Short mmCIF file of C-alpha atoms in Angstrom, two decimals:
data_model
loop_
_atom_site.label_atom_id
_atom_site.label_comp_id
_atom_site.label_asym_id
_atom_site.label_seq_id
_atom_site.Cartn_x
_atom_site.Cartn_y
_atom_site.Cartn_z
CA MET A 1 0.00 0.00 0.00
CA ILE A 2 2.86 2.39 0.84
CA ALA A 3 6.20 2.76 -0.93
CA PHE A 4 8.80 4.05 1.53
CA CYS A 5 10.93 6.18 -0.83
CA ILE A 6 14.43 7.28 0.13
CA LYS A 7 16.85 9.26 -2.01
CA THR A 8 20.41 9.04 -0.69
CA PHE A 9 23.81 10.41 -1.67
CA GLU A 10 27.16 9.64 -0.03
CA ARG A 11 25.62 8.97 3.37
CA PRO A 12 25.44 5.17 3.73
CA LYS A 13 25.41 5.22 7.53
CA MET A 14 22.52 7.66 7.52
CA VAL A 15 20.34 5.59 5.21
CA GLU A 16 21.18 2.37 7.07
CA ARG A 17 20.07 4.03 10.30
CA LEU A 18 16.82 5.16 8.69
CA VAL A 19 16.06 1.73 7.23
CA GLU A 20 16.68 0.08 10.60
CA SER A 21 14.31 2.52 12.30
CA ILE A 22 11.60 1.89 9.69
CA LYS A 23 11.87 -1.87 10.13
CA GLN A 24 11.61 -1.49 13.89
CA PHE A 25 8.08 -0.10 13.56
CA TYR A 26 7.10 -1.45 10.13
CA PRO A 27 8.90 -4.79 9.64
CA LYS A 28 6.98 -5.50 6.41
CA ALA A 29 7.55 -2.06 4.89
CA LYS A 30 8.37 -1.91 1.20
CA ILE A 31 11.48 0.27 1.18
CA TYR A 32 12.93 1.66 -2.06
CA ILE A 33 16.22 3.56 -2.25
CA ALA A 34 17.59 5.65 -5.12
CA ASP A 35 21.34 6.12 -4.71
CA ASP A 36 23.59 8.32 -6.85
CA SER A 37 26.69 7.89 -4.67
CA ARG A 38 30.03 6.89 -6.18
CA GLU A 39 29.36 3.39 -4.89
CA PRO A 40 25.58 2.88 -4.65
CA MET A 41 24.49 0.63 -1.82
CA LYS A 42 23.39 -2.94 -2.50
CA GLY A 43 19.68 -3.34 -3.03
CA SER A 44 19.19 0.25 -4.16
CA PHE A 45 18.30 1.62 -7.57
CA PRO A 46 21.79 2.72 -8.67
CA MET A 47 22.02 6.01 -10.53
CA GLU A 48 24.67 7.93 -12.40
CA PHE A 49 26.92 9.70 -9.91
CA ASP A 50 25.50 13.03 -8.69
CA SER A 51 22.25 12.73 -10.64
CA GLY A 52 20.57 14.85 -8.00
CA LEU A 53 17.64 14.73 -5.64
CA SER A 54 14.98 15.48 -8.25
CA ALA A 55 16.11 12.73 -10.60
CA GLY A 56 16.22 10.29 -7.69
CA ARG A 57 12.70 11.01 -6.57
CA ASN A 58 11.38 10.80 -10.11
CA LEU A 59 13.12 7.44 -10.47
CA LEU A 60 11.40 6.19 -7.31
CA ILE A 61 8.04 7.21 -8.76
CA ARG A 62 8.75 5.18 -11.89
CA LYS A 63 10.10 2.14 -10.06
CA THR A 64 7.24 1.72 -7.57
CA LYS A 65 3.60 0.74 -7.96
CA GLU A 66 2.05 1.31 -4.53
CA PRO A 67 -0.89 3.78 -4.39
CA TYR A 68 0.85 5.88 -1.73
CA LEU A 69 4.45 7.10 -1.69
CA LEU A 70 6.15 8.24 1.51
CA PHE A 71 9.10 10.52 0.75
CA LEU A 72 11.95 10.52 3.24
CA ASP A 73 15.34 12.19 3.55
CA ASP A 74 18.12 9.76 4.41
CA ASP A 75 18.92 11.54 7.69
CA PHE A 76 15.49 10.89 9.20
CA VAL A 77 14.81 8.41 12.02
CA PHE A 78 11.45 6.79 12.81
CA THR A 79 10.22 6.79 16.41
CA GLU A 80 7.06 5.65 18.17
CA GLN A 81 5.56 9.00 17.08
CA THR A 82 6.03 8.25 13.39
CA ARG A 83 2.65 6.60 12.75
CA ILE A 84 2.26 6.64 8.97
CA GLU A 85 -1.19 5.03 9.10
CA ASN A 86 -2.51 8.31 10.52
CA LEU A 87 -1.36 10.12 7.38
CA VAL A 88 -3.03 7.46 5.24
CA LYS A 89 -6.34 8.01 7.06
CA ILE A 90 -6.23 11.72 6.33
CA LEU A 91 -5.69 11.15 2.61
CA GLU A 92 -8.44 8.52 2.52
CA ASN A 93 -10.89 10.89 4.22
CA ASN A 94 -10.05 13.91 2.06
CA PRO A 95 -10.15 13.14 -1.69
CA ASP A 96 -9.12 16.69 -2.62
CA LEU A 97 -5.85 16.26 -0.73
CA GLY A 98 -2.92 15.00 -2.78
CA ILE A 99 -0.16 15.28 -0.18
CA ILE A 100 -0.13 15.25 3.61
CA GLY A 101 3.04 16.14 5.49
CA GLY A 102 4.00 15.24 9.02
CA ALA A 103 6.05 17.15 11.57
CA MET A 104 9.84 17.11 11.68
CA LYS A 105 11.66 17.37 15.00
CA GLN A 106 15.31 18.42 15.23
CA ASP A 107 17.20 18.84 18.51
CA GLY A 108 13.95 18.57 20.43
CA THR A 109 12.15 21.28 18.46
CA ILE A 110 9.49 20.97 15.76
CA ARG A 111 10.60 22.79 12.62
CA HIS A 112 7.95 24.64 10.62
CA TYR A 113 7.59 25.41 6.94
CA GLU A 114 3.82 25.67 6.52
CA GLY A 115 2.47 28.37 4.25
CA TYR A 116 2.36 29.22 0.57
CA VAL A 117 4.72 30.53 -2.10
CA ARG A 118 3.12 33.25 -4.20
CA PHE A 119 4.19 35.42 -7.09
CA GLN A 120 4.19 39.18 -6.67
CA GLY A 121 5.27 40.28 -10.11
CA ASP A 122 8.71 38.76 -10.60
CA LYS A 123 9.13 38.17 -6.85
CA LEU A 124 8.48 34.87 -5.12
CA VAL A 125 7.19 35.51 -1.61
CA TYR A 126 6.62 33.04 1.21
CA ASP A 127 3.32 33.54 3.05
CA LYS A 128 2.94 31.79 6.42
CA LYS A 129 -0.86 31.91 6.38
CA THR A 130 -2.59 28.51 6.44
CA ILE A 131 -6.17 27.20 6.38
CA PRO A 132 -7.42 25.18 9.38
CA ARG A 133 -9.42 22.07 8.50
CA GLU A 134 -11.04 19.45 10.71
CA ASP A 135 -8.06 17.12 11.23
CA PHE A 136 -5.14 19.00 9.68
CA ILE A 137 -3.95 22.32 8.29
CA GLU A 138 -4.29 23.09 4.60
CA THR A 139 -1.12 24.67 3.27
CA GLY A 140 0.96 25.00 0.13
CA LEU A 141 4.31 24.09 1.65
CA ILE A 142 5.62 21.37 3.93
CA LEU A 143 9.01 19.89 4.73
CA ASN A 144 10.54 16.78 3.15
CA PHE A 145 8.47 14.29 5.12
CA PHE A 146 5.19 13.60 3.37
CA LEU A 147 2.81 10.99 2.01
CA ALA A 148 1.50 11.46 -1.53
CA ARG A 149 -1.11 9.82 -3.70
CA ARG A 150 0.42 8.30 -6.83
CA GLU A 151 -2.06 10.25 -8.96
CA VAL A 152 -0.37 13.51 -7.97
CA PHE A 153 2.58 12.62 -10.17
CA ASP A 154 0.39 12.42 -13.26
CA ASN A 155 0.25 16.22 -12.93
CA VAL A 156 3.63 17.26 -11.57
CA ARG A 157 7.08 15.81 -10.86
CA TRP A 158 10.43 17.21 -9.79
CA ASP A 159 12.58 19.10 -12.29
CA ASN A 160 15.60 16.90 -13.06
CA ASP A 161 17.73 19.98 -13.78
CA LEU A 162 17.50 20.94 -10.11
CA LYS A 163 19.83 18.65 -8.21
CA LEU A 164 19.15 20.88 -5.19
CA ALA A 165 16.78 23.81 -4.51
CA GLU A 166 14.02 21.59 -5.87
CA HIS A 167 11.63 21.78 -2.96
CA SER A 168 9.83 25.12 -3.31
CA ASP A 169 9.87 24.73 -7.09
CA PHE A 170 7.96 21.44 -6.82
CA PHE A 171 5.32 22.85 -4.48
CA LEU A 172 5.03 26.04 -6.52
CA ARG A 173 4.16 24.02 -9.62
CA LEU A 174 1.96 21.64 -7.60
CA GLY A 175 -0.11 24.70 -6.67
CA TYR A 176 -1.25 25.00 -10.30
CA THR A 177 -2.80 21.51 -10.22
CA LYS A 178 -6.06 20.38 -8.61
CA TRP A 179 -4.28 18.83 -5.64
CA LYS A 180 -4.22 20.37 -2.18
CA VAL A 181 -1.52 19.95 0.46
CA GLY A 182 -1.98 19.33 4.16
CA TYR A 183 0.13 19.33 7.32
CA PHE A 184 -0.56 17.16 10.37
CA ASP A 185 1.58 17.59 13.46
CA GLY A 186 0.37 14.38 15.08
CA VAL A 187 2.89 12.31 13.12
CA ILE A 188 6.49 13.21 13.93
CA ILE A 189 9.82 12.11 12.48
CA GLU A 190 13.26 12.84 13.93
CA HIS A 191 15.77 14.76 11.80
CA LYS A 192 19.40 13.96 12.65
CA PRO A 193 21.48 15.60 9.91
CA MET A 194 25.10 15.21 8.95
CA LYS A 195 26.66 17.51 6.35
CA ALA A 196 30.37 16.84 6.63
CA GLY A 197 32.69 15.06 4.23
CA GLU A 198 31.94 14.30 0.59
CA TYR A 199 28.24 14.98 1.02
CA GLY A 200 28.86 18.45 2.41
CA LYS A 201 30.87 19.55 -0.64
CA PHE A 202 27.99 18.78 -2.97
CA ARG A 203 25.29 20.09 -0.61
CA ALA A 204 26.99 23.49 -0.62
CA ARG A 205 25.83 24.12 -4.21
CA GLY A 206 22.40 25.25 -3.06
CA LYS A 207 22.82 28.86 -4.20
CA PHE A 208 23.80 27.76 -7.72
CA PHE A 209 20.67 25.66 -8.12
CA THR A 210 18.49 28.32 -6.52
CA LYS A 211 19.67 30.74 -9.20
CA LEU A 212 18.98 28.12 -11.87
CA MET A 213 15.44 27.63 -10.55
CA MET A 214 14.88 31.40 -10.54
CA GLU A 215 16.09 31.72 -14.12
CA LYS A 216 13.83 28.88 -15.26
CA ARG A 217 10.74 30.37 -13.58
CA GLY A 218 11.40 34.04 -14.38
CA ILE A 219 11.96 34.97 -10.73
CA LYS A 220 14.14 38.00 -9.95
CA GLN A 221 13.85 37.95 -6.17
CA ILE A 222 12.86 35.51 -3.42
CA ILE A 223 11.70 36.55 0.02
CA ASN A 224 12.08 33.28 1.89
CA TYR A 225 10.27 31.73 4.87
CA GLU A 226 12.47 33.62 7.36
CA GLY A 227 12.00 36.89 5.49
CA LYS A 228 15.50 36.91 3.99
CA ILE A 229 15.91 38.28 0.48
CA PHE A 230 17.68 36.38 -2.28
CA LYS A 231 18.21 38.26 -5.57
CA LEU A 232 19.14 36.87 -8.96
#
């Protein structure tokens, strides 16, 4: 019913930790891994080195058949609060909802990213306003922990040109489809990041890919979630 989808790059210990935590709570989980490391891990879908996050997620869409896809970063860890069945119930009860995100906890604090991205001329502005619904919050943005209906990807996928800085671009384009996005803070995943070593060198290219995304979408300026300004 659920494809547990993980895109990893040069962090084998991280993804092994995540897989172990999934199996602790969901021993029969169907786990799929797209790996564009120099030496892809056994059992993964190996990719060309440094293919990027977008290409990896699109590959996972193509390689799986389950009606629901759970997208996970490789530095996540499942806990007793990570009850995916509660996200499934929300999607089943709300046919207009294409994606439902859970909460992400880092260093004991829930991180927030709910809101919308909107165009104001050639500016892209983050708006933190959300819409309360019965069991969740309707929003246009969530973090990288979410459950999606497979049908969503008939309308939108990630842009393979964006190896990084893909997140807001995906949700911006999703906003032009019929699908709505929700956030439910009753399902929580732990975020335990590691950015050193080989991974860190490639992760530092975020500004380059942000500029590429802006050029592709005709954006001259971004006012981000924290209110910081990024100009092309």
